[in-house]
Each structure stands twice: as structure tokens, then as C-alpha cells.
mmCIF file of C-alpha atoms in Angstrom:
data_model
loop_
_atom_site.group_PDB
_atom_site.id
_atom_site.type_symbol
_atom_site.label_atom_id
_atom_site.label_comp_id
_atom_site.label_asym_id
_atom_site.label_seq_id
_atom_site.Cartn_x
_atom_site.Cartn_y
_atom_site.Cartn_z
ATOM 1 C CA ASP Q 1410 -41.816 -104.921 56.763
ATOM 2 C CA GLY Q 1411 -42.906 -101.508 56.082
ATOM 3 C CA GLY Q 1412 -41.363 -99.824 53.225
ATOM 4 C CA ILE Q 1413 -41.300 -97.974 49.702
ATOM 5 C CA THR Q 1414 -40.981 -100.273 46.520
ATOM 6 C CA GLN Q 1415 -40.419 -99.338 43.002
ATOM 7 C CA SER Q 1416 -40.452 -101.474 40.123
ATOM 8 C CA PRO Q 1417 -38.875 -102.579 37.625
ATOM 9 C CA LYS Q 1418 -35.465 -102.134 38.892
ATOM 10 C CA TYR Q 1419 -34.362 -102.096 35.219
ATOM 11 C CA LEU Q 1420 -36.424 -100.821 32.234
ATOM 12 C CA PHE Q 1421 -35.500 -100.330 28.646
ATOM 13 C CA ARG Q 1422 -37.677 -98.422 26.290
ATOM 14 C CA LYS Q 1423 -37.617 -97.712 22.669
ATOM 15 C CA GLU Q 1424 -37.758 -94.234 21.346
ATOM 16 C CA GLY Q 1425 -41.122 -92.928 20.928
ATOM 17 C CA GLN Q 1426 -42.580 -95.078 23.678
ATOM 18 C CA ASN Q 1427 -44.298 -94.151 26.943
ATOM 19 C CA VAL Q 1428 -43.431 -96.058 30.019
ATOM 20 C CA THR Q 1429 -44.795 -96.090 33.419
ATOM 21 C CA LEU Q 1430 -42.577 -96.753 36.649
ATOM 22 C CA SER Q 1431 -44.273 -97.890 39.557
ATOM 23 C CA CYS Q 1432 -43.957 -96.681 43.294
ATOM 24 C CA GLU Q 1433 -45.743 -98.126 46.355
ATOM 25 C CA GLN Q 1434 -45.519 -97.327 49.870
ATOM 26 C CA ASN Q 1435 -46.897 -99.055 53.151
ATOM 27 C CA LEU Q 1436 -45.796 -96.560 55.442
ATOM 28 C CA ASN Q 1437 -48.983 -94.744 55.701
ATOM 29 C CA HIS Q 1438 -47.048 -91.393 54.286
ATOM 30 C CA ASP Q 1439 -48.985 -88.752 52.848
ATOM 31 C CA ALA Q 1440 -46.314 -87.094 50.832
ATOM 32 C CA MET Q 1441 -44.626 -88.771 47.724
ATOM 33 C CA TYR Q 1442 -41.840 -87.593 45.493
ATOM 34 C CA TRP Q 1443 -40.309 -88.459 42.123
ATOM 35 C CA TYR Q 1444 -36.575 -87.546 41.565
ATOM 36 C CA ARG Q 1445 -34.389 -88.180 38.605
ATOM 37 C CA GLN Q 1446 -30.821 -88.549 38.948
ATOM 38 C CA ASP Q 1447 -28.295 -88.519 36.234
ATOM 39 C CA PRO Q 1448 -24.547 -89.751 36.596
ATOM 40 C CA GLY Q 1449 -22.606 -87.661 38.926
ATOM 41 C CA GLN Q 1450 -25.450 -85.320 39.597
ATOM 42 C CA GLY Q 1451 -27.781 -84.633 42.576
ATOM 43 C CA LEU Q 1452 -31.356 -85.692 42.500
ATOM 44 C CA ARG Q 1453 -33.695 -83.379 40.579
ATOM 45 C CA LEU Q 1454 -37.444 -83.022 41.541
ATOM 46 C CA ILE Q 1455 -39.836 -84.329 38.809
ATOM 47 C CA TYR Q 1456 -43.209 -84.252 40.739
ATOM 48 C CA TYR Q 1457 -44.484 -84.426 44.311
ATOM 49 C CA SER Q 1458 -47.872 -85.149 45.959
ATOM 50 C CA GLN Q 1459 -49.019 -83.960 49.454
ATOM 51 C CA ILE Q 1460 -52.413 -85.779 49.477
ATOM 52 C CA VAL Q 1461 -54.077 -88.169 47.335
ATOM 53 C CA ASN Q 1462 -55.750 -86.808 44.135
ATOM 54 C CA ASP Q 1463 -53.316 -83.656 44.146
ATOM 55 C CA PHE Q 1464 -49.772 -83.254 42.906
ATOM 56 C CA GLN Q 1465 -47.537 -80.264 42.117
ATOM 57 C CA LYS Q 1466 -44.637 -80.148 39.231
ATOM 58 C CA GLY Q 1467 -41.445 -80.023 40.510
ATOM 59 C CA ASP Q 1468 -38.275 -78.533 38.570
ATOM 60 C CA ILE Q 1469 -38.108 -80.642 35.639
ATOM 61 C CA ALA Q 1470 -41.776 -82.023 35.068
ATOM 62 C CA GLU Q 1471 -41.837 -81.404 31.380
ATOM 63 C CA GLY Q 1472 -42.163 -84.937 29.634
ATOM 64 C CA TYR Q 1473 -43.411 -86.467 32.583
ATOM 65 C CA SER Q 1474 -46.920 -87.273 34.143
ATOM 66 C CA VAL Q 1475 -48.077 -88.701 37.535
ATOM 67 C CA SER Q 1476 -51.314 -89.598 39.101
ATOM 68 C CA ARG Q 1477 -52.282 -89.956 42.791
ATOM 69 C CA GLU Q 1478 -55.399 -91.873 43.073
ATOM 70 C CA LYS Q 1479 -54.273 -93.981 46.043
ATOM 71 C CA LYS Q 1480 -52.258 -92.887 49.155
ATOM 72 C CA GLU Q 1481 -49.995 -96.041 48.518
ATOM 73 C CA SER Q 1482 -49.193 -95.476 45.065
ATOM 74 C CA PHE Q 1483 -47.635 -92.756 42.884
ATOM 75 C CA PRO Q 1484 -46.864 -93.881 39.375
ATOM 76 C CA LEU Q 1485 -44.592 -92.090 37.146
ATOM 77 C CA THR Q 1486 -45.185 -92.043 33.266
ATOM 78 C CA VAL Q 1487 -42.204 -90.792 31.214
ATOM 79 C CA THR Q 1488 -43.783 -89.901 27.884
ATOM 80 C CA SER Q 1489 -42.269 -89.528 24.433
ATOM 81 C CA ALA Q 1490 -41.853 -85.792 24.800
ATOM 82 C CA GLN Q 1491 -39.118 -86.250 27.405
ATOM 83 C CA LYS Q 1492 -36.162 -85.780 25.325
ATOM 84 C CA ASN Q 1493 -33.407 -87.826 27.209
ATOM 85 C CA PRO Q 1494 -35.399 -90.017 29.420
ATOM 86 C CA THR Q 1495 -32.090 -92.459 30.185
ATOM 87 C CA ALA Q 1496 -31.538 -91.758 33.926
ATOM 88 C CA PHE Q 1497 -32.042 -93.415 37.556
ATOM 89 C CA TYR Q 1498 -35.374 -92.761 38.733
ATOM 90 C CA LEU Q 1499 -36.074 -92.433 42.492
ATOM 91 C CA CYS Q 1500 -39.451 -92.243 44.348
ATOM 92 C CA ALA Q 1501 -39.459 -91.335 47.986
ATOM 93 C CA SER Q 1502 -42.251 -90.885 50.597
ATOM 94 C CA ARG Q 1503 -42.782 -89.114 53.725
ATOM 95 C CA ASP Q 1504 -44.964 -88.258 56.797
ATOM 96 C CA GLY Q 1505 -46.858 -85.373 55.803
ATOM 97 C CA THR Q 1506 -48.276 -85.188 59.387
ATOM 98 C CA ALA Q 1507 -45.344 -83.812 61.113
ATOM 99 C CA LEU Q 1508 -44.302 -80.333 61.496
ATOM 100 C CA MET Q 1509 -40.515 -80.638 60.905
ATOM 101 C CA ASN Q 1510 -37.534 -83.083 60.414
ATOM 102 C CA THR Q 1511 -39.325 -86.065 59.035
ATOM 103 C CA GLU Q 1512 -36.809 -87.725 56.911
ATOM 104 C CA ALA Q 1513 -37.990 -89.069 53.303
ATOM 105 C CA PHE Q 1514 -37.758 -92.782 52.732
ATOM 106 C CA PHE Q 1515 -36.391 -93.802 49.297
ATOM 107 C CA GLY Q 1516 -37.341 -96.831 47.254
ATOM 108 C CA GLN Q 1517 -34.278 -98.709 45.303
ATOM 109 C CA GLY Q 1518 -34.842 -96.957 42.173
ATOM 110 C CA THR Q 1519 -35.626 -97.750 38.632
ATOM 111 C CA ARG Q 1520 -32.993 -97.335 35.781
ATOM 112 C CA LEU Q 1521 -34.415 -96.436 32.377
ATOM 113 C CA THR Q 1522 -32.422 -96.636 29.318
ATOM 114 C CA VAL Q 1523 -33.709 -95.801 26.022
ATOM 115 C CA VAL Q 1524 -32.472 -98.044 23.326
ATOM 116 C CA ARG V 729 -28.751 -69.171 41.916
ATOM 117 C CA LYS V 730 -29.514 -73.122 43.045
ATOM 118 C CA GLU V 731 -31.547 -73.373 45.924
ATOM 119 C CA VAL V 732 -29.129 -75.735 47.544
ATOM 120 C CA GLU V 733 -25.518 -75.799 46.721
ATOM 121 C CA GLN V 734 -22.516 -78.119 47.501
ATOM 122 C CA ASP V 735 -19.022 -78.505 46.627
ATOM 123 C CA PRO V 736 -19.086 -81.629 44.372
ATOM 124 C CA GLY V 737 -15.455 -82.512 45.392
ATOM 125 C CA PRO V 738 -14.029 -84.954 44.976
ATOM 126 C CA PHE V 739 -12.626 -85.084 48.425
ATOM 127 C CA ASN V 740 -9.796 -87.769 48.820
ATOM 128 C CA VAL V 741 -8.650 -88.148 52.574
ATOM 129 C CA PRO V 742 -6.460 -90.750 54.213
ATOM 130 C CA GLU V 743 -8.303 -92.861 56.714
ATOM 131 C CA GLY V 744 -8.335 -91.426 60.207
ATOM 132 C CA ALA V 745 -8.511 -87.939 58.975
ATOM 133 C CA THR V 746 -11.189 -85.365 59.707
ATOM 134 C CA VAL V 747 -13.176 -84.114 56.833
ATOM 135 C CA ALA V 748 -15.830 -81.476 56.678
ATOM 136 C CA PHE V 749 -18.356 -80.427 53.931
ATOM 137 C CA ASN V 750 -20.481 -77.375 53.887
ATOM 138 C CA CYS V 751 -23.805 -76.811 51.992
ATOM 139 C CA THR V 752 -25.606 -73.446 51.236
ATOM 140 C CA TYR V 753 -29.423 -72.762 50.913
ATOM 141 C CA SER V 754 -30.903 -69.932 49.408
ATOM 142 C CA ASN V 755 -34.208 -69.683 50.909
ATOM 143 C CA SER V 756 -34.283 -68.086 54.332
ATOM 144 C CA ALA V 757 -37.627 -69.860 54.973
ATOM 145 C CA SER V 758 -36.185 -73.401 54.976
ATOM 146 C CA GLN V 759 -36.873 -75.107 58.378
ATOM 147 C CA SER V 760 -35.819 -78.499 57.986
ATOM 148 C CA PHE V 761 -32.204 -79.713 57.024
ATOM 149 C CA PHE V 762 -30.621 -83.409 56.673
ATOM 150 C CA TRP V 763 -27.575 -85.193 55.481
ATOM 151 C CA TYR V 764 -28.002 -88.280 53.242
ATOM 152 C CA ARG V 765 -25.558 -90.415 52.263
ATOM 153 C CA GLN V 766 -25.787 -92.523 48.896
ATOM 154 C CA ASP V 767 -23.408 -95.348 47.974
ATOM 155 C CA CYS V 768 -22.765 -96.038 44.227
ATOM 156 C CA ARG V 769 -25.859 -97.005 42.342
ATOM 157 C CA LYS V 770 -28.101 -97.163 45.477
ATOM 158 C CA GLU V 771 -30.685 -94.965 46.913
ATOM 159 C CA PRO V 772 -30.038 -92.189 49.233
ATOM 160 C CA LYS V 773 -30.640 -93.219 52.810
ATOM 161 C CA LEU V 774 -30.694 -90.525 55.807
ATOM 162 C CA LEU V 775 -27.340 -89.989 57.461
ATOM 163 C CA MET V 776 -28.713 -87.578 60.064
ATOM 164 C CA SER V 777 -31.201 -84.529 60.652
ATOM 165 C CA VAL V 778 -29.587 -81.100 61.459
ATOM 166 C CA TYR V 779 -31.165 -79.510 64.359
ATOM 167 C CA SER V 780 -30.769 -75.696 65.292
ATOM 168 C CA SER V 781 -28.219 -76.299 68.073
ATOM 169 C CA GLY V 782 -26.167 -78.579 66.140
ATOM 170 C CA ASN V 783 -26.196 -82.468 66.934
ATOM 171 C CA GLU V 784 -23.272 -85.217 66.879
ATOM 172 C CA ASP V 785 -23.925 -88.975 66.210
ATOM 173 C CA GLY V 786 -20.776 -90.827 67.033
ATOM 174 C CA ARG V 787 -18.205 -89.648 64.636
ATOM 175 C CA PHE V 788 -20.479 -87.437 62.623
ATOM 176 C CA THR V 789 -21.630 -83.873 63.638
ATOM 177 C CA ALA V 790 -23.739 -81.561 61.839
ATOM 178 C CA GLN V 791 -24.291 -77.796 62.345
ATOM 179 C CA LEU V 792 -26.490 -75.298 61.217
ATOM 180 C CA ASN V 793 -25.787 -71.589 60.901
ATOM 181 C CA ARG V 794 -29.010 -69.555 59.900
ATOM 182 C CA ALA V 795 -27.366 -66.300 59.597
ATOM 183 C CA SER V 796 -25.141 -67.612 56.747
ATOM 184 C CA GLN V 797 -27.522 -69.992 55.617
ATOM 185 C CA TYR V 798 -25.606 -73.187 55.561
ATOM 186 C CA ILE V 799 -25.202 -76.337 56.918
ATOM 187 C CA SER V 800 -22.354 -78.740 57.817
ATOM 188 C CA LEU V 801 -21.116 -82.028 58.308
ATOM 189 C CA LEU V 802 -18.092 -83.224 60.192
ATOM 190 C CA ILE V 803 -16.675 -86.725 60.075
ATOM 191 C CA ARG V 804 -14.015 -87.381 62.364
ATOM 192 C CA ASP V 805 -11.827 -90.642 62.541
ATOM 193 C CA SER V 806 -12.940 -91.263 58.710
ATOM 194 C CA LYS V 807 -13.312 -94.962 57.844
ATOM 195 C CA LEU V 808 -12.950 -96.683 54.461
ATOM 196 C CA SER V 809 -16.579 -97.489 54.697
ATOM 197 C CA ASP V 810 -17.626 -93.621 54.843
ATOM 198 C CA SER V 811 -16.700 -93.461 51.240
ATOM 199 C CA ALA V 812 -19.723 -92.448 49.517
ATOM 200 C CA THR V 813 -21.641 -89.161 48.125
ATOM 201 C CA TYR V 814 -23.125 -86.928 50.724
ATOM 202 C CA LEU V 815 -26.279 -84.984 50.075
ATOM 203 C CA CYS V 816 -27.615 -82.047 51.907
ATOM 204 C CA VAL V 817 -31.336 -81.575 51.737
ATOM 205 C CA VAL V 818 -33.446 -78.575 52.465
ATOM 206 C CA ASN V 819 -37.247 -77.891 53.050
ATOM 207 C CA ALA V 820 -39.121 -75.118 53.915
ATOM 208 C CA GLN V 821 -41.510 -74.746 56.954
ATOM 209 C CA GLY V 822 -45.063 -75.664 55.743
ATOM 210 C CA ALA V 823 -43.814 -77.001 52.342
ATOM 211 C CA GLN V 824 -43.263 -80.832 51.463
ATOM 212 C CA LYS V 825 -41.014 -80.132 48.547
ATOM 213 C CA LEU V 826 -37.516 -81.348 49.372
ATOM 214 C CA VAL V 827 -34.558 -79.892 47.346
ATOM 215 C CA PHE V 828 -31.569 -81.818 47.256
ATOM 216 C CA GLY V 829 -27.940 -80.509 46.640
ATOM 217 C CA GLN V 830 -25.816 -82.128 44.025
ATOM 218 C CA GLY V 831 -23.869 -84.092 46.470
ATOM 219 C CA THR V 832 -20.240 -84.147 47.922
ATOM 220 C CA ARG V 833 -18.274 -87.215 46.719
ATOM 221 C CA LEU V 834 -15.919 -88.628 49.500
ATOM 222 C CA THR V 835 -13.339 -91.186 48.990
ATOM 223 C CA ILE V 836 -11.453 -92.468 52.019
ATOM 224 C CA ASN V 837 -8.070 -93.931 51.115
ATOM 225 C CA PRO V 838 -6.265 -96.630 53.148
#
């Protein structure tokens, strides 16, 4: 089945540690996204990538880093510089070849908790 | 001003009622519009795209008003299973950046 997979589902991190969240898709989509969602809030864009080896900062990129070495993969690293990393992280992908109205597909998310 | 704004609610309506949400956007170059549904502690899923002429899918109707820069979602004959958070999503022509509103929380009461 085609889809987008995030792992792990739950992640606990000690303060001062870097952690990497995995996002893999087999939909052959060019565009991939990382969002953060806090309780009762909407989705805020962290980073997005339109093509391999290229990515752009979203609205809240500070304290995060990404890479896009393969089309299928867009891992997100939450660094120790991120002041309040506890949140629900969602990865999405989208067909970048269509002009309009192509939906984004989401992974099931990773819940990160700093302990 | 936020790029995409929604009334966060919560909206509490009785089963069978009709409910409508609006979503405003600030970028006049926006070309693609969507409504997503998100259940508690789950990922968002596409409910429907919004087309210029408006579109309907069963009990759901989406409208776009470019002049006033808003989109709307109408739910008729609401069901208990419609209880969720509804997110509007906008992106500009030629851009891959998708911007989400904060979501409108809807609860349908028996």
C-alpha cells in the first residue's frame, strides 16, 4: 500500500539531547513537509522541501534541521536549541507536479515529550 | 495578521442541525484551498478541495469567495460522527507552501 510513514509514534527525550524523527513516503511525491501541533492549536510549518537536496524554512524553523537526500525520506532533527520541543509532529507529502488542488497526505504523527 | 484565520469555536450543535464555518486568508495570490478534518490525537485527512465554482459532497458544501478572500464549509443534517476539528488549508499559485488555519472544533450533541 502506498502511504507515508512516521516513526516512532511516541518519543521521549531528555533535555539537551538531539532527536531525529523519521518520515518516509512511497507515493513518489516531490514535496514533503514537517508541521508541529500543540494542544488545541493548528499546524505550524517547520520546514518543507519541493525537491531532493533542497528545502526551505517554514514559520518556526529555529531549533530544527532537516535533510532531503532521497525523494522518499525527509527526516527532522529536533535539536537542543529548540526551547519547547514537546509537541505532536506531523509529516506530509504532496504531488509537486500538478498545478493545483493536490491534497497533502499525512503520516500518523510522532508525539515527542521532553522529560 | 495571520495568513489563514478560523474561528476556533468550539461549536456545539444538536444532531441534525446545519452548521457553517468560515476561513479567511490574507494572500490574494492563493489558488488552492482545502478543508481537512482532524479527529482527536490523529493526523488530518482531506475532507474536500474547494473549487472556484463551489462544490458539494453529500452533506458537505464548500464555497470560495475570492473578492472577500474567504472559504466556507457547510455541513447539513449533522451526525454525531461529524464531531472533529476542521482545518482550512491554503496555498499560493506556484508555491508548495501549505498554510493551515488553527482549526474549528465542532461537537455534535445527541
